[in-house]
Tab-separated table of C-alpha atoms in Angstrom:
chain	number	residue	atom	x	y	z
A	1110	ASP	CA	5.595	-4.676	13.292
A	1111	SER	CA	7.099	-3.296	10.074
A	1112	GLY	CA	9.588	-1.034	11.824
A	1113	VAL	CA	8.029	2.096	10.339
A	1114	THR	CA	6.626	4.446	12.974
A	1115	GLN	CA	4.033	7.166	12.545
A	1116	THR	CA	2.793	9.810	14.933
A	1117	PRO	CA	0.233	10.735	15.987
A	1118	LYS	CA	-2.037	7.735	15.710
A	1119	HIS	CA	-5.170	9.872	15.666
A	1120	LEU	CA	-5.681	13.523	14.900
A	1121	ILE	CA	-8.906	15.505	15.118
A	1122	THR	CA	-8.971	19.041	13.843
A	1123	ALA	CA	-11.241	21.636	12.258
A	1124	THR	CA	-11.651	22.824	8.697
A	1125	GLY	CA	-9.147	25.443	7.666
A	1126	GLN	CA	-6.498	24.239	10.066
A	1127	ARG	CA	-3.001	22.895	9.371
A	1128	VAL	CA	-1.539	19.652	10.699
A	1129	THR	CA	1.770	17.810	10.480
A	1130	LEU	CA	2.091	14.052	10.322
A	1131	ARG	CA	5.401	12.445	11.184
A	1132	CYS	CA	7.047	9.270	9.947
A	1133	SER	CA	10.260	7.458	10.858
A	1134	PRO	CA	11.387	4.852	8.320
A	1135	ARG	CA	12.822	1.434	9.059
A	1136	SER	CA	16.456	1.475	10.048
A	1137	GLY	CA	18.565	1.643	6.907
A	1138	ASP	CA	15.748	2.652	4.561
A	1139	LEU	CA	16.419	5.757	2.498
A	1140	SER	CA	13.065	6.192	0.817
A	1141	VAL	CA	9.839	7.375	2.383
A	1142	TYR	CA	6.446	7.328	0.697
A	1143	TRP	CA	3.149	8.879	1.725
A	1144	TYR	CA	-0.267	7.441	0.886
A	1145	GLN	CA	-3.834	8.492	1.573
A	1146	GLN	CA	-6.568	5.933	2.167
A	1147	SER	CA	-10.130	7.207	1.917
A	1148	LEU	CA	-13.439	5.472	1.326
A	1149	ASP	CA	-13.942	7.354	-1.949
A	1150	GLN	CA	-10.501	7.068	-3.514
A	1151	GLY	CA	-9.030	3.990	-1.886
A	1152	LEU	CA	-5.275	3.885	-1.366
A	1153	GLN	CA	-3.517	6.600	-3.334
A	1154	PHE	CA	0.149	7.422	-3.622
A	1155	LEU	CA	0.946	10.998	-2.680
A	1156	ILE	CA	4.695	11.557	-2.768
A	1157	GLN	CA	8.095	9.895	-2.378
A	1158	TYR	CA	11.337	11.185	-0.913
A	1159	TYR	CA	14.706	9.548	-1.299
A	1160	ASN	CA	17.564	10.571	0.959
A	1161	GLY	CA	16.140	14.032	1.464
A	1162	GLU	CA	15.062	14.762	-2.079
A	1163	GLU	CA	11.691	14.487	-3.750
A	1164	ARG	CA	11.718	11.564	-6.178
A	1165	ALA	CA	8.143	11.008	-7.326
A	1166	LYS	CA	4.822	12.736	-7.051
A	1167	GLY	CA	1.389	11.199	-7.242
A	1168	ASN	CA	-2.036	12.646	-6.571
A	1169	ILE	CA	-0.921	15.173	-3.996
A	1170	LEU	CA	-2.914	18.358	-3.578
A	1171	GLU	CA	-1.164	21.724	-3.629
A	1172	ARG	CA	-2.349	22.254	-0.044
A	1173	PHE	CA	-0.226	19.278	0.961
A	1174	SER	CA	3.547	19.240	1.192
A	1175	ALA	CA	6.200	16.951	2.548
A	1176	GLN	CA	9.857	16.882	3.367
A	1177	GLN	CA	12.497	14.431	4.480
A	1178	PHE	CA	15.081	15.508	7.002
A	1179	PRO	CA	18.776	14.591	7.271
A	1180	ASP	CA	17.958	11.900	9.860
A	1181	LEU	CA	15.587	10.467	7.193
A	1182	HIS	CA	12.370	11.020	9.087
A	1183	SER	CA	9.642	12.663	7.060
A	1184	GLU	CA	6.774	15.012	7.693
A	1185	LEU	CA	3.594	15.476	5.700
A	1186	ASN	CA	2.021	18.903	6.096
A	1187	LEU	CA	-1.662	19.334	5.327
A	1188	SER	CA	-3.028	22.874	5.272
A	1189	SER	CA	-6.378	24.607	4.743
A	1190	LEU	CA	-7.982	21.350	5.707
A	1191	GLU	CA	-11.335	20.366	4.256
A	1192	LEU	CA	-13.836	17.742	5.352
A	1193	GLY	CA	-12.761	15.588	2.414
A	1194	ASP	CA	-9.228	15.380	3.753
A	1195	SER	CA	-10.422	13.060	6.498
A	1196	ALA	CA	-8.611	9.811	5.809
A	1197	LEU	CA	-5.999	7.356	6.974
A	1198	TYR	CA	-2.541	8.536	6.001
A	1199	PHE	CA	0.153	5.926	5.637
A	1200	CYS	CA	3.863	6.271	5.472
A	1201	ALA	CA	5.960	3.528	3.901
A	1202	SER	CA	9.684	3.055	3.565
A	1203	SER	CA	12.036	1.016	1.419
A	1204	VAL	CA	15.733	0.509	1.007
A	1205	GLU	CA	15.530	2.065	-2.449
A	1206	SER	CA	18.038	0.758	-4.862
A	1207	THR	CA	18.653	2.872	-7.952
A	1208	SER	CA	15.945	0.920	-9.768
A	1209	GLY	CA	13.226	2.226	-7.456
A	1210	THR	CA	11.571	-1.177	-7.284
A	1211	ASP	CA	12.075	-2.177	-3.687
A	1212	THR	CA	9.285	-3.524	-1.514
A	1213	GLN	CA	7.553	-0.879	0.558
A	1214	TYR	CA	6.828	-1.530	4.216
A	1215	PHE	CA	4.004	0.442	5.757
A	1216	GLY	CA	3.594	2.136	9.098
A	1217	PRO	CA	0.457	1.867	11.227
A	1218	GLY	CA	-1.066	5.021	9.781
A	1219	THR	CA	-2.405	8.295	11.150
A	1220	ARG	CA	-6.165	8.672	11.153
A	1221	LEU	CA	-7.077	12.285	10.428
A	1222	THR	CA	-10.576	13.530	11.149
A	1223	VAL	CA	-11.521	17.000	9.978
A	1224	LEU	CA	-14.660	18.382	11.606
B	1134	ALA	CA	-1.631	4.092	-17.076
B	1135	GLN	CA	-1.429	1.392	-14.477
B	1136	LYS	CA	-4.577	-0.217	-13.139
B	1137	VAL	CA	-5.432	-2.949	-10.660
B	1138	THR	CA	-8.869	-4.496	-10.478
B	1139	GLN	CA	-10.133	-6.578	-7.609
B	1140	ALA	CA	-13.614	-7.504	-8.745
B	1141	GLN	CA	-14.607	-9.108	-5.453
B	1142	THR	CA	-15.586	-6.407	-2.994
B	1143	GLU	CA	-16.494	-8.726	-0.130
B	1144	ILE	CA	-16.224	-12.465	0.430
B	1145	SER	CA	-17.525	-14.508	3.339
B	1146	VAL	CA	-16.412	-18.046	3.998
B	1147	VAL	CA	-16.847	-20.482	6.816
B	1148	GLU	CA	-13.742	-21.370	8.761
B	1149	LYS	CA	-11.614	-24.119	7.164
B	1150	GLU	CA	-12.922	-23.392	3.670
B	1151	ASP	CA	-10.484	-22.435	0.922
B	1152	VAL	CA	-10.853	-18.990	-0.618
B	1153	THR	CA	-9.294	-17.344	-3.671
B	1154	LEU	CA	-8.956	-13.596	-4.069
B	1155	ASP	CA	-8.779	-12.376	-7.642
B	1156	CYS	CA	-6.558	-9.634	-9.020
B	1157	VAL	CA	-6.251	-8.406	-12.590
B	1158	TYR	CA	-3.747	-5.749	-13.566
B	1159	GLU	CA	-3.028	-3.524	-16.536
B	1160	THR	CA	0.302	-2.074	-17.531
B	1161	ARG	CA	2.300	-1.511	-20.684
B	1162	ASP	CA	5.572	-2.079	-18.862
B	1163	THR	CA	7.428	-5.272	-19.671
B	1164	THR	CA	9.062	-5.255	-16.251
B	1165	TYR	CA	6.795	-4.754	-13.281
B	1166	TYR	CA	6.173	-6.074	-9.788
B	1167	LEU	CA	3.059	-7.381	-8.078
B	1168	PHE	CA	2.243	-7.399	-4.392
B	1169	TRP	CA	-0.383	-8.519	-1.944
B	1170	TYR	CA	-0.922	-6.591	1.275
B	1171	LYS	CA	-3.247	-7.418	4.137
B	1172	GLN	CA	-5.093	-4.823	6.229
B	1173	PRO	CA	-6.563	-6.399	9.381
B	1174	PRO	CA	-9.242	-4.584	11.412
B	1175	SER	CA	-6.498	-2.862	13.414
B	1176	GLY	CA	-5.714	-0.862	10.267
B	1177	GLU	CA	-2.056	-1.419	9.468
B	1178	LEU	CA	-0.949	-2.607	6.025
B	1179	VAL	CA	1.040	-5.816	6.154
B	1180	PHE	CA	3.215	-6.956	3.241
B	1181	LEU	CA	2.505	-10.556	2.215
B	1182	ILE	CA	4.251	-11.304	-1.066
B	1183	ARG	CA	6.053	-9.789	-4.022
B	1184	ARG	CA	6.330	-11.214	-7.525
B	1185	ASN	CA	8.476	-9.938	-10.414
B	1186	SER	CA	7.036	-9.975	-13.924
B	1187	PHE	CA	9.865	-12.141	-15.187
B	1188	ASP	CA	9.238	-14.827	-12.577
B	1189	GLU	CA	6.014	-16.728	-13.187
B	1190	GLN	CA	6.810	-19.486	-10.748
B	1191	ASN	CA	3.906	-19.848	-8.386
B	1192	GLU	CA	4.518	-20.017	-4.693
B	1193	ILE	CA	3.109	-21.708	-1.649
B	1194	SER	CA	3.829	-20.473	1.827
B	1195	GLY	CA	2.025	-22.376	4.530
B	1196	ARG	CA	-1.692	-21.870	3.985
B	1197	TYR	CA	-1.100	-19.149	1.384
B	1198	SER	CA	-0.477	-19.655	-2.311
B	1199	TRP	CA	-0.221	-17.312	-5.249
B	1200	ASN	CA	-0.997	-17.902	-8.918
B	1201	PHE	CA	0.665	-15.459	-11.306
B	1202	GLN	CA	-0.348	-15.727	-14.981
B	1203	LYS	CA	1.050	-13.147	-17.372
B	1204	SER	CA	-1.112	-14.415	-20.223
B	1205	THR	CA	-4.254	-13.303	-18.407
B	1206	SER	CA	-2.639	-10.465	-16.386
B	1207	SER	CA	-3.799	-12.071	-13.176
B	1208	PHE	CA	-2.200	-12.502	-9.779
B	1209	ASN	CA	-4.582	-14.472	-7.595
B	1210	PHE	CA	-4.172	-15.309	-3.926
B	1211	THR	CA	-5.535	-18.430	-2.240
B	1212	ILE	CA	-5.901	-19.161	1.445
B	1213	THR	CA	-6.452	-22.809	2.269
B	1214	ALA	CA	-8.185	-23.907	5.436
B	1215	SER	CA	-9.137	-20.332	6.293
B	1216	GLN	CA	-9.079	-19.138	9.888
B	1217	VAL	CA	-10.871	-16.333	11.686
B	1218	VAL	CA	-7.559	-14.462	11.960
B	1219	ASP	CA	-7.483	-14.270	8.152
B	1220	SER	CA	-10.398	-11.823	8.284
B	1221	ALA	CA	-9.049	-8.617	6.761
B	1222	VAL	CA	-9.059	-6.487	3.651
B	1223	TYR	CA	-6.597	-7.780	1.085
B	1224	PHE	CA	-5.039	-5.426	-1.439
B	1225	CYS	CA	-3.346	-6.328	-4.680
B	1226	ALA	CA	-0.843	-3.753	-5.892
B	1227	LEU	CA	1.209	-3.116	-9.032
B	1228	LEU	CA	4.593	-1.396	-9.112
B	1229	ALA	CA	5.280	-0.093	-12.591
B	1230	SER	CA	6.807	3.014	-14.095
B	1231	GLY	CA	4.706	3.836	-17.101
B	1232	ALA	CA	6.357	6.913	-18.551
B	1233	GLY	CA	7.942	8.070	-15.336
B	1234	SER	CA	9.164	6.812	-11.977
B	1235	TYR	CA	7.968	3.613	-10.381
B	1236	GLN	CA	4.759	4.070	-8.427
B	1237	LEU	CA	2.636	1.601	-6.475
B	1238	THR	CA	-0.975	1.361	-7.644
B	1239	PHE	CA	-3.455	-0.420	-5.404
B	1240	GLY	CA	-6.690	-2.177	-6.171
B	1241	LYS	CA	-9.797	-1.274	-4.186
B	1242	GLY	CA	-9.347	-4.275	-1.915
B	1243	THR	CA	-11.345	-7.390	-1.093
B	1244	LYS	CA	-12.829	-7.684	2.363
B	1245	LEU	CA	-12.602	-11.261	3.569
B	1246	SER	CA	-14.734	-12.382	6.485
B	1247	VAL	CA	-14.071	-15.819	7.918
B	1248	ILE	CA	-16.996	-17.016	9.976
B	1249	PRO	CA	-16.335	-19.451	12.805
């Protein structure tokens, strides 16, 4: 158990809908990262937040957005869902020194199925 | 751009055999970090090891060992005396900054099946 929690574990929804995935980092970690794992693209970095502020952006679609709250939990919002958005979404957290090179510990993931 | 290549898509071994998972990386950074993660059938990603680019000392931890060679840009992972519980997908990952912030780039993974 990495100490990173994600809810829900599974999510089934329809095309065009909007969903919110939630992540709580390990105690003491300030950085949260979101990743998408799909059969086509593999594991891809989406976005990073550090202490409430966006720090880095990867291959995140404009239909997707995220935020980190004062208690450091984070939410990933996916809107106008398409079939291709079906994937396993991981959250990771790290202590995050100023170098940005800390080890990332991953949560159990949320499996999103878009029908 | 950063790139990680795991040429072996799937490997099957019989229990107690040794197995090596290959990883080749590309980066122009002089300082970077390499990782191995394990994804068992249950789906979670489990951190196994981290190596810094300035530390080429190889490591052994129980049945696991890692061989980091900067000259060939490789970071290979060996399991000795494999067990059924080692069956999982193993991901090699590179943390480098390129022209911007540090980002973790994963290889496509190697699926290891250990047959009893």
